[in-house]
Amino acid sequence: MATLRDWLREEPFALGMSSGFFGFFAHCGVLGALEQEGLLPVRVAGSSAGALVTGAWASGVSTPDLANELLELRRADFWDPGFGAGLLRGRLFRERLEALLPVRDLSECRVPAAVSVYDLVRRRVRVLDEGPIAPALHASCAVPFMFHPVLHAGGVLVDGGVSDRPGLAGLADAPRVLFHHLESRSPWRRVDSEALRVPRRGGLVTLVVEDLPRSGPFRLDAGRRALEVAHEATHAALDQEIRADEVRVRRRARRSTGAERAAPWPSSTASEGRPPKRSR
């Protein structure tokens, strides 16, 4: 049987990342390991936390820089309660996105990026792969009742995970996809929810990092640990065999002290592997 590393090296692949409450920490750890190993996707897509990480990376943000942004994150950086259809207005979150992203439009990304959002008016998932990138990512992360909906692209948009938890709607035609599935259940999901099942289809290989620390707006320290765990677990997963189109791994990472606020891999790694040339 081929290892995950062998499979990724065989031919170009797309990367999909699922939604998951504050799962961007773990997603960043996974993508950081891939970037460090020079295993770079030719397309990306995601919902919510997955859209944030894949979209930021596609826009040109290196994973060490994104990790440092997340490791420094404090609740006050995005906590802006205000009257509306949700607790938080989302203005602080949008401002941080716009300051972080080096490009303004999805067409400028180094690889094609697709963002799943849910349109409250049309009552269906939509895939945004063109137009302004910051509002698209903002909308995909607008958890219902936590953030106000986002008015963008002619719709009233919220978290893409409402209807596309895997975040794979934008990769329906991709022949080879590595999918990072977050197993942890959001507070509003039933334990037996269909959305929590690992999707199956031809050409899809799923990576699952088991027992990740569960993060949230009041548990950001757990997110920092999840980033480290996912980063080390992905390195281990690359040398595991793919079984039934899955690689499952659990790996311990040392616990950071409060003084440690740097990405668990050198910032210079981002320049060691160049993203593939953008193509549609």
PDB file of C-alpha atoms in Angstrom:
ATOM      1  CA  MET A   1       0.000   0.000   0.000  1.00  0.00           C
ATOM      2  CA  ALA A   2       1.149   3.533  -0.744  1.00  0.00           C
ATOM      3  CA  THR A   3       1.951   5.946   2.031  1.00  0.00           C
ATOM      4  CA  LEU A   4       0.271   9.329   2.139  1.00  0.00           C
ATOM      5  CA  ARG A   5       3.558  10.923   1.110  1.00  0.00           C
ATOM      6  CA  ASP A   6       3.773   8.621  -1.932  1.00  0.00           C
ATOM      7  CA  TRP A   7       0.204   9.419  -2.939  1.00  0.00           C
ATOM      8  CA  LEU A   8       0.756  13.164  -2.682  1.00  0.00           C
ATOM      9  CA  ARG A   9       3.917  12.963  -4.765  1.00  0.00           C
ATOM     10  CA  GLU A  10       2.371  10.863  -7.531  1.00  0.00           C
ATOM     11  CA  GLU A  11       0.329  13.578  -9.222  1.00  0.00           C
ATOM     12  CA  PRO A  12      -0.993  17.096  -8.548  1.00  0.00           C
ATOM     13  CA  PHE A  13      -3.640  17.237  -5.837  1.00  0.00           C
ATOM     14  CA  ALA A  14      -6.199  19.653  -4.457  1.00  0.00           C
ATOM     15  CA  LEU A  15      -6.614  20.359  -0.747  1.00  0.00           C
ATOM     16  CA  GLY A  16      -9.973  20.563   0.989  1.00  0.00           C
ATOM     17  CA  MET A  17     -10.476  21.547   4.625  1.00  0.00           C
ATOM     18  CA  SER A  18     -13.656  21.163   6.625  1.00  0.00           C
ATOM     19  CA  SER A  19     -15.503  23.564   8.840  1.00  0.00           C
ATOM     20  CA  GLY A  20     -15.133  23.146  12.581  1.00  0.00           C
ATOM     21  CA  PHE A  21     -15.594  25.568  15.446  1.00  0.00           C
ATOM     22  CA  PHE A  22     -12.231  27.396  15.773  1.00  0.00           C
ATOM     23  CA  GLY A  23     -10.648  24.573  13.782  1.00  0.00           C
ATOM     24  CA  PHE A  24      -8.369  26.983  11.927  1.00  0.00           C
ATOM     25  CA  PHE A  25      -5.622  26.238  14.456  1.00  0.00           C
ATOM     26  CA  ALA A  26      -5.483  22.554  13.497  1.00  0.00           C
ATOM     27  CA  HIS A  27      -5.892  23.284   9.790  1.00  0.00           C
ATOM     28  CA  CYS A  28      -2.927  25.637   9.952  1.00  0.00           C
ATOM     29  CA  GLY A  29      -0.804  22.934  11.589  1.00  0.00           C
ATOM     30  CA  VAL A  30      -1.682  20.457   8.835  1.00  0.00           C
ATOM     31  CA  LEU A  31      -0.998  22.871   5.999  1.00  0.00           C
ATOM     32  CA  GLY A  32       2.216  23.983   7.690  1.00  0.00           C
ATOM     33  CA  ALA A  33       3.539  20.430   7.673  1.00  0.00           C
ATOM     34  CA  LEU A  34       2.631  20.019   3.999  1.00  0.00           C
ATOM     35  CA  GLU A  35       4.302  23.303   3.109  1.00  0.00           C
ATOM     36  CA  GLN A  36       7.377  22.326   5.102  1.00  0.00           C
ATOM     37  CA  GLU A  37       7.593  19.045   3.193  1.00  0.00           C
ATOM     38  CA  GLY A  38       7.136  20.762  -0.169  1.00  0.00           C
ATOM     39  CA  LEU A  39       3.829  18.954  -0.780  1.00  0.00           C
ATOM     40  CA  LEU A  40       1.815  21.837  -2.153  1.00  0.00           C
ATOM     41  CA  PRO A  41      -1.739  21.700  -3.533  1.00  0.00           C
ATOM     42  CA  VAL A  42      -2.647  23.027  -6.973  1.00  0.00           C
ATOM     43  CA  ARG A  43      -6.141  24.024  -5.819  1.00  0.00           C
ATOM     44  CA  VAL A  44      -7.754  24.645  -2.443  1.00  0.00           C
ATOM     45  CA  ALA A  45     -11.251  24.858  -1.027  1.00  0.00           C
ATOM     46  CA  GLY A  46     -12.952  24.919   2.333  1.00  0.00           C
ATOM     47  CA  SER A  47     -15.789  25.970   4.578  1.00  0.00           C
ATOM     48  CA  SER A  48     -15.533  28.252   7.599  1.00  0.00           C
ATOM     49  CA  ALA A  49     -12.244  27.477   9.391  1.00  0.00           C
ATOM     50  CA  GLY A  50     -11.122  25.505   6.349  1.00  0.00           C
ATOM     51  CA  ALA A  51     -11.893  28.417   4.038  1.00  0.00           C
ATOM     52  CA  LEU A  52      -9.982  30.804   6.272  1.00  0.00           C
ATOM     53  CA  VAL A  53      -6.784  28.734   6.236  1.00  0.00           C
ATOM     54  CA  THR A  54      -6.851  27.614   2.606  1.00  0.00           C
ATOM     55  CA  GLY A  55      -7.906  31.058   1.415  1.00  0.00           C
ATOM     56  CA  ALA A  56      -5.227  32.864   3.407  1.00  0.00           C
ATOM     57  CA  TRP A  57      -2.554  30.464   2.159  1.00  0.00           C
ATOM     58  CA  ALA A  58      -3.727  30.761  -1.451  1.00  0.00           C
ATOM     59  CA  SER A  59      -3.603  34.541  -1.147  1.00  0.00           C
ATOM     60  CA  GLY A  60       0.106  34.327  -0.352  1.00  0.00           C
ATOM     61  CA  VAL A  61       0.238  34.116   3.447  1.00  0.00           C
ATOM     62  CA  SER A  62       2.866  31.558   4.489  1.00  0.00           C
ATOM     63  CA  THR A  63       1.783  29.057   7.125  1.00  0.00           C
ATOM     64  CA  PRO A  64       4.415  30.268   9.635  1.00  0.00           C
ATOM     65  CA  ASP A  65       3.033  33.790   9.306  1.00  0.00           C
ATOM     66  CA  LEU A  66      -0.532  32.528   9.635  1.00  0.00           C
ATOM     67  CA  ALA A  67       0.434  30.408  12.638  1.00  0.00           C
ATOM     68  CA  ASN A  68       2.020  33.369  14.361  1.00  0.00           C
ATOM     69  CA  GLU A  69      -1.126  35.400  13.696  1.00  0.00           C
ATOM     70  CA  LEU A  70      -3.233  32.677  15.322  1.00  0.00           C
ATOM     71  CA  LEU A  71      -0.874  32.111  18.235  1.00  0.00           C
ATOM     72  CA  GLU A  72      -1.086  35.812  19.085  1.00  0.00           C
ATOM     73  CA  LEU A  73      -4.878  35.897  18.773  1.00  0.00           C
ATOM     74  CA  ARG A  74      -6.832  37.217  21.756  1.00  0.00           C
ATOM     75  CA  ARG A  75     -10.595  37.281  22.179  1.00  0.00           C
ATOM     76  CA  ALA A  76     -10.539  41.083  22.257  1.00  0.00           C
ATOM     77  CA  ASP A  77      -9.155  41.004  18.697  1.00  0.00           C
ATOM     78  CA  PHE A  78     -12.512  39.842  17.298  1.00  0.00           C
ATOM     79  CA  TRP A  79     -15.027  40.310  20.132  1.00  0.00           C
ATOM     80  CA  ASP A  80     -17.280  43.204  19.071  1.00  0.00           C
ATOM     81  CA  PRO A  81     -20.860  42.656  20.288  1.00  0.00           C
ATOM     82  CA  GLY A  82     -23.515  44.704  18.573  1.00  0.00           C
ATOM     83  CA  PHE A  83     -27.222  44.669  17.854  1.00  0.00           C
ATOM     84  CA  GLY A  84     -28.144  42.462  14.913  1.00  0.00           C
ATOM     85  CA  ALA A  85     -28.734  38.875  13.798  1.00  0.00           C
ATOM     86  CA  GLY A  86     -25.835  37.567  15.832  1.00  0.00           C
ATOM     87  CA  LEU A  87     -23.791  38.389  18.920  1.00  0.00           C
ATOM     88  CA  LEU A  88     -20.756  39.848  17.137  1.00  0.00           C
ATOM     89  CA  ARG A  89     -20.768  42.472  14.390  1.00  0.00           C
ATOM     90  CA  GLY A  90     -17.719  40.976  12.675  1.00  0.00           C
ATOM     91  CA  ARG A  91     -16.061  44.323  11.956  1.00  0.00           C
ATOM     92  CA  LEU A  92     -12.926  43.498  13.966  1.00  0.00           C
ATOM     93  CA  PHE A  93     -12.657  40.121  12.250  1.00  0.00           C
ATOM     94  CA  ARG A  94     -12.958  41.733   8.804  1.00  0.00           C
ATOM     95  CA  GLU A  95     -10.323  44.329   9.688  1.00  0.00           C
ATOM     96  CA  ARG A  96      -7.873  41.604  10.717  1.00  0.00           C
ATOM     97  CA  LEU A  97      -8.548  39.709   7.497  1.00  0.00           C
ATOM     98  CA  GLU A  98      -7.969  42.750   5.334  1.00  0.00           C
ATOM     99  CA  ALA A  99      -4.722  43.530   7.161  1.00  0.00           C
ATOM    100  CA  LEU A 100      -3.505  39.928   6.805  1.00  0.00           C
ATOM    101  CA  LEU A 101      -4.343  39.125   3.179  1.00  0.00           C
ATOM    102  CA  PRO A 102      -1.771  40.291   0.614  1.00  0.00           C
ATOM    103  CA  VAL A 103      -4.287  40.295  -2.273  1.00  0.00           C
ATOM    104  CA  ARG A 104      -7.763  41.733  -2.592  1.00  0.00           C
ATOM    105  CA  ASP A 105      -9.413  39.421  -5.107  1.00  0.00           C
ATOM    106  CA  LEU A 106      -9.691  35.640  -5.413  1.00  0.00           C
ATOM    107  CA  SER A 107      -8.449  35.912  -8.987  1.00  0.00           C
ATOM    108  CA  GLU A 108      -5.094  37.121  -7.636  1.00  0.00           C
ATOM    109  CA  CYS A 109      -4.457  34.013  -5.520  1.00  0.00           C
ATOM    110  CA  ARG A 110      -1.372  31.920  -6.294  1.00  0.00           C
ATOM    111  CA  VAL A 111      -3.569  28.836  -6.739  1.00  0.00           C
ATOM    112  CA  PRO A 112      -7.333  28.701  -7.423  1.00  0.00           C
ATOM    113  CA  ALA A 113      -9.312  28.980  -4.195  1.00  0.00           C
ATOM    114  CA  ALA A 114     -12.990  28.175  -3.650  1.00  0.00           C
ATOM    115  CA  VAL A 115     -14.945  29.335  -0.597  1.00  0.00           C
ATOM    116  CA  SER A 116     -18.191  27.692   0.521  1.00  0.00           C
ATOM    117  CA  VAL A 117     -20.823  29.999   2.015  1.00  0.00           C
ATOM    118  CA  TYR A 118     -24.480  29.529   2.870  1.00  0.00           C
ATOM    119  CA  ASP A 119     -26.976  31.976   1.367  1.00  0.00           C
ATOM    120  CA  LEU A 120     -29.874  32.583   3.760  1.00  0.00           C
ATOM    121  CA  VAL A 121     -32.113  34.029   1.040  1.00  0.00           C
ATOM    122  CA  ARG A 122     -31.533  31.291  -1.534  1.00  0.00           C
ATOM    123  CA  ARG A 123     -31.309  28.667   1.231  1.00  0.00           C
ATOM    124  CA  ARG A 124     -28.422  26.819  -0.359  1.00  0.00           C
ATOM    125  CA  VAL A 125     -24.653  26.590  -0.370  1.00  0.00           C
ATOM    126  CA  ARG A 126     -22.788  28.793  -2.815  1.00  0.00           C
ATOM    127  CA  VAL A 127     -19.201  28.507  -3.955  1.00  0.00           C
ATOM    128  CA  LEU A 128     -17.315  31.778  -4.336  1.00  0.00           C
ATOM    129  CA  ASP A 129     -14.238  31.499  -6.538  1.00  0.00           C
ATOM    130  CA  GLU A 130     -14.052  35.028  -7.877  1.00  0.00           C
ATOM    131  CA  GLY A 131     -14.480  38.520  -6.500  1.00  0.00           C
ATOM    132  CA  PRO A 132     -13.203  40.136  -3.282  1.00  0.00           C
ATOM    133  CA  ILE A 133     -11.501  37.628  -1.003  1.00  0.00           C
ATOM    134  CA  ALA A 134     -11.915  39.235   2.437  1.00  0.00           C
ATOM    135  CA  PRO A 135     -15.739  39.356   2.428  1.00  0.00           C
ATOM    136  CA  ALA A 136     -15.870  35.805   1.033  1.00  0.00           C
ATOM    137  CA  LEU A 137     -13.739  34.455   3.893  1.00  0.00           C
ATOM    138  CA  HIS A 138     -15.598  36.611   6.395  1.00  0.00           C
ATOM    139  CA  ALA A 139     -18.922  35.206   5.199  1.00  0.00           C
ATOM    140  CA  SER A 140     -17.734  31.608   5.287  1.00  0.00           C
ATOM    141  CA  CYS A 141     -16.659  32.095   8.920  1.00  0.00           C
ATOM    142  CA  ALA A 142     -19.833  33.917  10.019  1.00  0.00           C
ATOM    143  CA  VAL A 143     -21.157  31.284  12.421  1.00  0.00           C
ATOM    144  CA  PRO A 144     -24.940  31.753  12.715  1.00  0.00           C
ATOM    145  CA  PHE A 145     -26.028  33.593  15.872  1.00  0.00           C
ATOM    146  CA  MET A 146     -22.385  34.262  16.785  1.00  0.00           C
ATOM    147  CA  PHE A 147     -21.640  36.678  13.906  1.00  0.00           C
ATOM    148  CA  HIS A 148     -23.927  38.946  11.939  1.00  0.00           C
ATOM    149  CA  PRO A 149     -24.602  37.652   8.406  1.00  0.00           C
ATOM    150  CA  VAL A 150     -22.491  39.189   5.648  1.00  0.00           C
ATOM    151  CA  LEU A 151     -24.064  41.058   2.742  1.00  0.00           C
ATOM    152  CA  HIS A 152     -21.926  40.064  -0.225  1.00  0.00           C
ATOM    153  CA  ALA A 153     -22.169  38.769  -3.806  1.00  0.00           C
ATOM    154  CA  GLY A 154     -25.866  39.599  -3.978  1.00  0.00           C
ATOM    155  CA  GLY A 155     -26.748  37.472  -0.966  1.00  0.00           C
ATOM    156  CA  VAL A 156     -27.091  37.316   2.788  1.00  0.00           C
ATOM    157  CA  LEU A 157     -24.290  34.934   3.662  1.00  0.00           C
ATOM    158  CA  VAL A 158     -23.250  32.904   6.706  1.00  0.00           C
ATOM    159  CA  ASP A 159     -20.919  30.053   7.609  1.00  0.00           C
ATOM    160  CA  GLY A 160     -20.424  27.638   4.720  1.00  0.00           C
ATOM    161  CA  GLY A 161     -20.451  24.731   7.159  1.00  0.00           C
ATOM    162  CA  VAL A 162     -24.227  25.126   7.569  1.00  0.00           C
ATOM    163  CA  SER A 163     -24.744  23.082   4.416  1.00  0.00           C
ATOM    164  CA  ASP A 164     -21.241  22.062   3.303  1.00  0.00           C
ATOM    165  CA  ARG A 165     -19.358  21.009   6.409  1.00  0.00           C
ATOM    166  CA  PRO A 166     -16.593  19.240   4.441  1.00  0.00           C
ATOM    167  CA  GLY A 167     -16.004  22.349   2.335  1.00  0.00           C
ATOM    168  CA  LEU A 168     -15.649  20.229  -0.780  1.00  0.00           C
ATOM    169  CA  ALA A 169     -18.361  21.811  -2.931  1.00  0.00           C
ATOM    170  CA  GLY A 170     -15.696  23.828  -4.730  1.00  0.00           C
ATOM    171  CA  LEU A 171     -13.712  20.699  -5.617  1.00  0.00           C
ATOM    172  CA  ALA A 172     -16.477  18.614  -7.201  1.00  0.00           C
ATOM    173  CA  ASP A 173     -14.466  18.244 -10.414  1.00  0.00           C
ATOM    174  CA  ALA A 174     -11.048  17.742  -8.815  1.00  0.00           C
ATOM    175  CA  PRO A 175      -9.714  14.235  -9.631  1.00  0.00           C
ATOM    176  CA  ARG A 176      -7.377  13.958  -6.611  1.00  0.00           C
ATOM    177  CA  VAL A 177      -8.167  15.584  -3.273  1.00  0.00           C
ATOM    178  CA  LEU A 178      -6.489  15.476   0.111  1.00  0.00           C
ATOM    179  CA  PHE A 179      -9.190  16.282   2.659  1.00  0.00           C
ATOM    180  CA  HIS A 180      -8.478  17.283   6.253  1.00  0.00           C
ATOM    181  CA  HIS A 181     -11.513  16.250   8.264  1.00  0.00           C
ATOM    182  CA  LEU A 182     -12.029  17.804  11.687  1.00  0.00           C
ATOM    183  CA  GLU A 183     -13.673  15.170  13.834  1.00  0.00           C
ATOM    184  CA  SER A 184     -14.587  17.423  16.735  1.00  0.00           C
ATOM    185  CA  ARG A 185     -18.271  18.273  16.928  1.00  0.00           C
ATOM    186  CA  SER A 186     -19.502  21.851  17.016  1.00  0.00           C
ATOM    187  CA  PRO A 187     -21.757  22.564  20.032  1.00  0.00           C
ATOM    188  CA  TRP A 188     -24.918  22.698  17.875  1.00  0.00           C
ATOM    189  CA  ARG A 189     -24.307  19.443  15.951  1.00  0.00           C
ATOM    190  CA  ARG A 190     -25.963  16.187  16.974  1.00  0.00           C
ATOM    191  CA  VAL A 191     -23.566  13.336  17.738  1.00  0.00           C
ATOM    192  CA  ASP A 192     -25.104  11.290  14.915  1.00  0.00           C
ATOM    193  CA  SER A 193     -25.235  14.173  12.425  1.00  0.00           C
ATOM    194  CA  GLU A 194     -24.681  13.128   8.819  1.00  0.00           C
ATOM    195  CA  ALA A 195     -22.454  16.190   8.418  1.00  0.00           C
ATOM    196  CA  LEU A 196     -19.871  14.692  10.776  1.00  0.00           C
ATOM    197  CA  ARG A 197     -19.278  11.602   8.655  1.00  0.00           C
ATOM    198  CA  VAL A 198     -16.165  11.349   6.531  1.00  0.00           C
ATOM    199  CA  PRO A 199     -17.210  11.907   2.881  1.00  0.00           C
ATOM    200  CA  ARG A 200     -16.459   9.180   0.340  1.00  0.00           C
ATOM    201  CA  ARG A 201     -15.796   9.540  -3.352  1.00  0.00           C
ATOM    202  CA  GLY A 202     -13.264   8.467  -5.937  1.00  0.00           C
ATOM    203  CA  GLY A 203      -9.887  10.172  -5.706  1.00  0.00           C
ATOM    204  CA  LEU A 204     -10.496  11.495  -2.190  1.00  0.00           C
ATOM    205  CA  VAL A 205      -8.026  10.660   0.595  1.00  0.00           C
ATOM    206  CA  THR A 206      -8.939  11.838   4.088  1.00  0.00           C
ATOM    207  CA  LEU A 207      -6.560  12.794   6.874  1.00  0.00           C
ATOM    208  CA  VAL A 208      -7.946  12.625  10.424  1.00  0.00           C
ATOM    209  CA  VAL A 209      -5.948  13.765  13.436  1.00  0.00           C
ATOM    210  CA  GLU A 210      -7.657  12.160  16.404  1.00  0.00           C
ATOM    211  CA  ASP A 211      -8.279  13.722  19.814  1.00  0.00           C
ATOM    212  CA  LEU A 212      -7.361  17.276  18.927  1.00  0.00           C
ATOM    213  CA  PRO A 213      -7.711  19.795  21.765  1.00  0.00           C
ATOM    214  CA  ARG A 214     -11.068  21.519  21.406  1.00  0.00           C
ATOM    215  CA  SER A 215     -10.860  25.272  21.030  1.00  0.00           C
ATOM    216  CA  GLY A 216     -13.310  28.156  21.146  1.00  0.00           C
ATOM    217  CA  PRO A 217     -13.479  31.877  21.878  1.00  0.00           C
ATOM    218  CA  PHE A 218     -12.962  31.162  25.575  1.00  0.00           C
ATOM    219  CA  ARG A 219     -10.430  28.365  24.990  1.00  0.00           C
ATOM    220  CA  LEU A 220      -7.839  29.859  22.663  1.00  0.00           C
ATOM    221  CA  ASP A 221      -5.011  28.133  24.538  1.00  0.00           C
ATOM    222  CA  ALA A 222      -6.486  24.793  23.451  1.00  0.00           C
ATOM    223  CA  GLY A 223      -6.329  26.041  19.867  1.00  0.00           C
ATOM    224  CA  ARG A 224      -2.635  26.786  20.219  1.00  0.00           C
ATOM    225  CA  ARG A 225      -2.065  23.236  21.423  1.00  0.00           C
ATOM    226  CA  ALA A 226      -4.196  21.902  18.544  1.00  0.00           C
ATOM    227  CA  LEU A 227      -1.945  23.694  16.066  1.00  0.00           C
ATOM    228  CA  GLU A 228       1.131  21.950  17.460  1.00  0.00           C
ATOM    229  CA  VAL A 229      -0.553  18.559  17.682  1.00  0.00           C
ATOM    230  CA  ALA A 230      -1.856  18.738  14.110  1.00  0.00           C
ATOM    231  CA  HIS A 231       1.493  19.902  12.768  1.00  0.00           C
ATOM    232  CA  GLU A 232       3.424  17.011  14.329  1.00  0.00           C
ATOM    233  CA  ALA A 233       0.677  14.497  13.564  1.00  0.00           C
ATOM    234  CA  THR A 234       0.704  15.412   9.873  1.00  0.00           C
ATOM    235  CA  HIS A 235       4.439  14.804   9.642  1.00  0.00           C
ATOM    236  CA  ALA A 236       3.813  11.364  11.142  1.00  0.00           C
ATOM    237  CA  ALA A 237       0.818  10.712   8.877  1.00  0.00           C
ATOM    238  CA  LEU A 238       2.859  11.240   5.721  1.00  0.00           C
ATOM    239  CA  ASP A 239       4.706   7.986   6.330  1.00  0.00           C
ATOM    240  CA  GLN A 240       1.617   5.966   7.167  1.00  0.00           C
ATOM    241  CA  GLU A 241      -0.144   3.752   4.655  1.00  0.00           C
ATOM    242  CA  ILE A 242      -3.484   4.817   3.226  1.00  0.00           C
ATOM    243  CA  ARG A 243      -6.163   2.347   4.301  1.00  0.00           C
ATOM    244  CA  ALA A 244      -9.709   2.518   2.960  1.00  0.00           C
ATOM    245  CA  ASP A 245      -8.905   5.997   1.592  1.00  0.00           C
ATOM    246  CA  GLU A 246      -8.043   7.300   5.069  1.00  0.00           C
ATOM    247  CA  VAL A 247      -5.046   8.056   7.218  1.00  0.00           C
ATOM    248  CA  ARG A 248      -5.761   8.359  10.922  1.00  0.00           C
ATOM    249  CA  VAL A 249      -3.114   9.476  13.353  1.00  0.00           C
ATOM    250  CA  ARG A 250      -2.752  10.609  16.917  1.00  0.00           C
ATOM    251  CA  ARG A 251       0.412  12.302  18.045  1.00  0.00           C
ATOM    252  CA  ARG A 252       1.419  14.024  21.211  1.00  0.00           C
ATOM    253  CA  ALA A 253       3.034  17.440  21.072  1.00  0.00           C
ATOM    254  CA  ARG A 254       4.839  19.073  23.927  1.00  0.00           C
ATOM    255  CA  ARG A 255       2.730  21.650  25.659  1.00  0.00           C
ATOM    256  CA  SER A 256       3.807  25.237  25.072  1.00  0.00           C
ATOM    257  CA  THR A 257       4.490  27.522  27.969  1.00  0.00           C
ATOM    258  CA  GLY A 258       2.727  30.839  28.155  1.00  0.00           C
ATOM    259  CA  ALA A 259       5.885  32.569  26.938  1.00  0.00           C
ATOM    260  CA  GLU A 260       6.078  30.543  23.726  1.00  0.00           C
ATOM    261  CA  ARG A 261       4.206  32.347  20.987  1.00  0.00           C
ATOM    262  CA  ALA A 262       6.035  31.317  17.827  1.00  0.00           C
ATOM    263  CA  ALA A 263       5.071  28.896  15.085  1.00  0.00           C
ATOM    264  CA  PRO A 264       6.377  25.354  15.744  1.00  0.00           C
ATOM    265  CA  TRP A 265       8.423  25.447  12.523  1.00  0.00           C
ATOM    266  CA  PRO A 266      10.931  27.990  11.188  1.00  0.00           C
ATOM    267  CA  SER A 267       9.566  30.888   9.171  1.00  0.00           C
ATOM    268  CA  SER A 268      12.190  30.219   6.514  1.00  0.00           C
ATOM    269  CA  THR A 269      10.422  26.999   5.467  1.00  0.00           C
ATOM    270  CA  ALA A 270       7.870  28.967   3.493  1.00  0.00           C
ATOM    271  CA  SER A 271      10.494  29.861   0.919  1.00  0.00           C
ATOM    272  CA  GLU A 272      11.818  26.309   0.541  1.00  0.00           C
ATOM    273  CA  GLY A 273       8.834  25.130  -1.483  1.00  0.00           C
ATOM    274  CA  ARG A 274       7.218  27.247  -4.154  1.00  0.00           C
ATOM    275  CA  PRO A 275       3.490  26.953  -4.803  1.00  0.00           C
ATOM    276  CA  PRO A 276       2.614  25.453  -8.161  1.00  0.00           C
ATOM    277  CA  LYS A 277       1.821  27.817 -10.970  1.00  0.00           C
ATOM    278  CA  ARG A 278      -1.780  28.996 -10.832  1.00  0.00           C
ATOM    279  CA  SER A 279      -4.043  27.312 -13.345  1.00  0.00           C
ATOM    280  CA  ARG A 280      -7.776  26.848 -13.715  1.00  0.00           C
TER     281      ARG A 280
END
